[in-house]
XYZ file of C-alpha atoms in Angstrom:
196
model
C -16.085 9.410 3.816
C -13.899 8.060 6.561
C -12.949 9.860 9.721
C -10.185 12.412 9.206
C -10.746 12.821 5.456
C -12.137 16.321 5.652
C -9.815 19.281 5.431
C -8.583 20.506 8.785
C -9.688 17.490 10.769
C -7.346 15.217 12.624
C -7.826 11.484 12.920
C -10.160 11.868 15.922
C -12.543 14.383 14.302
C -11.166 17.494 16.008
C -9.753 20.422 14.092
C -6.013 20.351 13.765
C -3.937 23.055 15.419
C -2.595 24.260 12.069
C -6.085 24.541 10.576
C -7.384 26.467 13.603
C -4.344 28.761 13.518
C -4.819 29.678 9.857
C -8.587 30.028 10.282
C -8.046 32.426 13.185
C -5.367 34.297 11.217
C -7.808 34.678 8.298
C -10.496 35.983 10.654
C -8.125 38.592 12.122
C -7.043 39.651 8.627
C -10.678 39.982 7.496
C -11.482 41.961 10.639
C -8.718 44.466 9.841
C -9.947 44.731 6.258
C -13.499 45.370 7.467
C -12.306 48.067 9.865
C -10.311 49.813 7.128
C -13.227 49.996 4.674
C -14.506 53.501 5.563
C -11.008 55.064 5.544
C -10.481 55.352 1.786
C -7.913 58.167 1.880
C -5.852 56.528 4.621
C -5.820 53.192 2.774
C -4.570 54.815 -0.432
C -1.937 56.882 1.402
C -0.590 53.680 2.971
C -0.561 51.985 -0.444
C 1.260 54.927 -2.029
C 3.734 54.844 0.873
C 4.360 51.137 0.280
C 4.788 51.847 -3.414
C 7.310 54.583 -2.628
C 9.267 52.255 -0.308
C 9.249 49.600 -3.034
C 10.540 52.044 -5.659
C 13.325 53.208 -3.335
C 14.281 49.594 -2.673
C 14.447 48.801 -6.392
C 16.434 51.980 -7.052
C 18.964 51.259 -4.288
C 19.351 47.598 -5.254
C 19.626 48.431 -8.990
C 17.759 45.293 -9.975
C 14.463 43.448 -10.060
C 13.265 45.507 -13.026
C 11.260 42.637 -14.462
C 9.359 42.349 -11.149
C 8.664 46.082 -11.281
C 7.501 45.777 -14.885
C 5.156 42.910 -13.943
C 3.827 44.999 -11.038
C 3.191 47.912 -13.407
C 1.303 45.688 -15.864
C -0.735 44.236 -13.002
C -1.625 47.715 -11.729
C -2.556 48.814 -15.258
C -4.853 45.810 -15.577
C -6.488 46.649 -12.229
C -6.904 50.299 -13.240
C -8.603 49.381 -16.515
C -10.990 47.067 -14.650
C -11.659 49.910 -12.185
C -12.569 52.268 -15.051
C -14.733 49.728 -16.882
C -18.451 49.231 -16.294
C -19.597 45.947 -14.796
C -21.844 45.321 -17.788
C -20.036 46.146 -21.030
C -22.352 48.361 -23.137
C -20.908 46.971 -26.377
C -22.192 43.508 -25.444
C -25.586 44.845 -24.344
C -26.435 46.844 -27.512
C -28.961 44.433 -28.975
C -30.287 42.649 -25.916
C -32.768 44.298 -23.588
C -32.219 42.081 -20.587
C -30.466 43.537 -17.538
C -29.488 47.064 -16.597
C -27.533 49.240 -18.989
C -25.999 52.672 -18.946
C -28.243 55.580 -19.993
C -27.410 56.825 -23.478
C -30.018 59.562 -23.867
C -30.728 62.640 -21.790
C -34.254 61.565 -20.867
C -33.345 58.048 -19.698
C -33.499 57.046 -16.076
C -30.417 57.727 -13.944
C -28.311 54.666 -13.299
C -25.169 54.958 -11.209
C -21.913 53.735 -12.667
C -21.205 50.212 -11.426
C -17.576 49.220 -11.773
C -16.246 45.884 -12.893
C -13.683 46.173 -10.071
C -14.914 48.110 -7.008
C -12.585 50.613 -5.317
C -11.988 48.459 -2.243
C -11.003 45.405 -4.280
C -8.828 47.638 -6.475
C -7.013 48.949 -3.398
C -6.724 45.494 -1.832
C -5.333 43.888 -4.993
C -2.938 46.776 -5.660
C -1.593 46.613 -2.103
C -1.183 42.837 -2.232
C 0.651 43.220 -5.553
C 3.096 45.701 -4.044
C 3.721 43.431 -1.061
C 4.307 40.393 -3.289
C 6.715 42.420 -5.454
C 8.504 43.593 -2.303
C 8.924 39.987 -1.142
C 10.249 39.044 -4.601
C 13.063 41.589 -4.203
C 14.468 39.479 -1.361
C 15.155 36.549 -3.708
C 17.942 36.699 -6.239
C 16.094 34.260 -8.529
C 13.711 37.092 -9.504
C 16.560 39.453 -10.401
C 16.543 38.694 -14.126
C 19.025 40.900 -15.991
C 17.173 43.095 -18.483
C 17.799 46.437 -20.164
C 15.345 48.485 -18.127
C 14.881 51.463 -20.535
C 13.223 49.118 -23.024
C 10.800 47.951 -20.327
C 9.989 51.554 -19.412
C 9.344 52.516 -23.051
C 7.260 49.404 -23.645
C 5.203 50.084 -20.485
C 4.595 53.717 -21.504
C 3.546 52.618 -24.982
C 1.258 49.914 -23.567
C -0.251 52.387 -21.093
C -0.971 54.965 -23.810
C -2.525 52.442 -26.192
C -4.658 50.861 -23.468
C -5.872 54.189 -22.093
C -6.643 55.466 -25.601
C -8.793 52.402 -26.204
C -10.521 52.824 -22.831
C -11.227 56.527 -23.432
C -12.629 55.778 -26.911
C -14.898 53.167 -25.304
C -16.044 55.720 -22.704
C -16.797 58.313 -25.397
C -18.557 55.843 -27.707
C -20.903 54.561 -24.988
C -21.139 57.907 -23.163
C -20.224 56.946 -19.651
C -18.018 58.529 -17.038
C -16.492 56.114 -14.536
C -17.149 58.484 -11.637
C -20.698 58.990 -10.359
C -21.462 61.993 -8.207
C -25.138 61.225 -7.711
C -28.304 62.024 -9.550
C -28.546 65.436 -11.177
C -30.787 67.808 -9.216
C -33.307 69.903 -11.127
C -34.780 73.120 -9.797
C -38.537 73.151 -9.579
C -40.793 76.165 -9.806
C -39.863 78.869 -7.379
C -42.001 79.216 -4.288
C -44.072 82.370 -4.672
C -44.421 82.798 -0.934
C -48.189 82.524 -1.052
C -49.928 80.490 1.552
C -53.366 79.053 1.234
C -55.792 79.948 3.948
C -58.596 77.567 4.487
């Protein structure tokens, strides 16, 4: 490989200014993401606020319904992945390799592991809203459609998808929210002490 062939290197082997700028920008962005991790409620309030601003913008502009529909489908897809287990129990029925969800009362407790963790769900949902917001600044994305049909189709798609997901949850007996291992009461302490 000749000098300067690697990404981000100039002809003399030093990193280019553009590469260093974007690397530093990525590090700052990752730092902010890392700092926001423990603040779940605040992150979701900000995302809901962005969503509200986006909806107001679409309402005032009276357009970009197809972008909003695509955003809704994207969020539905993220939500389904958030509710789904990492290892699909229907694929693990016959094989005994790897962890699976408990199906009987006496089986060992295993916490619910999501296919899409909460943080990635929030991050992807927020990025989707921001991308949709940017799309509303370009007239090319303002495709004329009859929006009531999109709303009805989205509602129908949402109901069918959630029905399928709920049936899957009932069939394989899992709840996508884990509150910890169930605590059992032991024998009551009789208050007797042993003297030795």
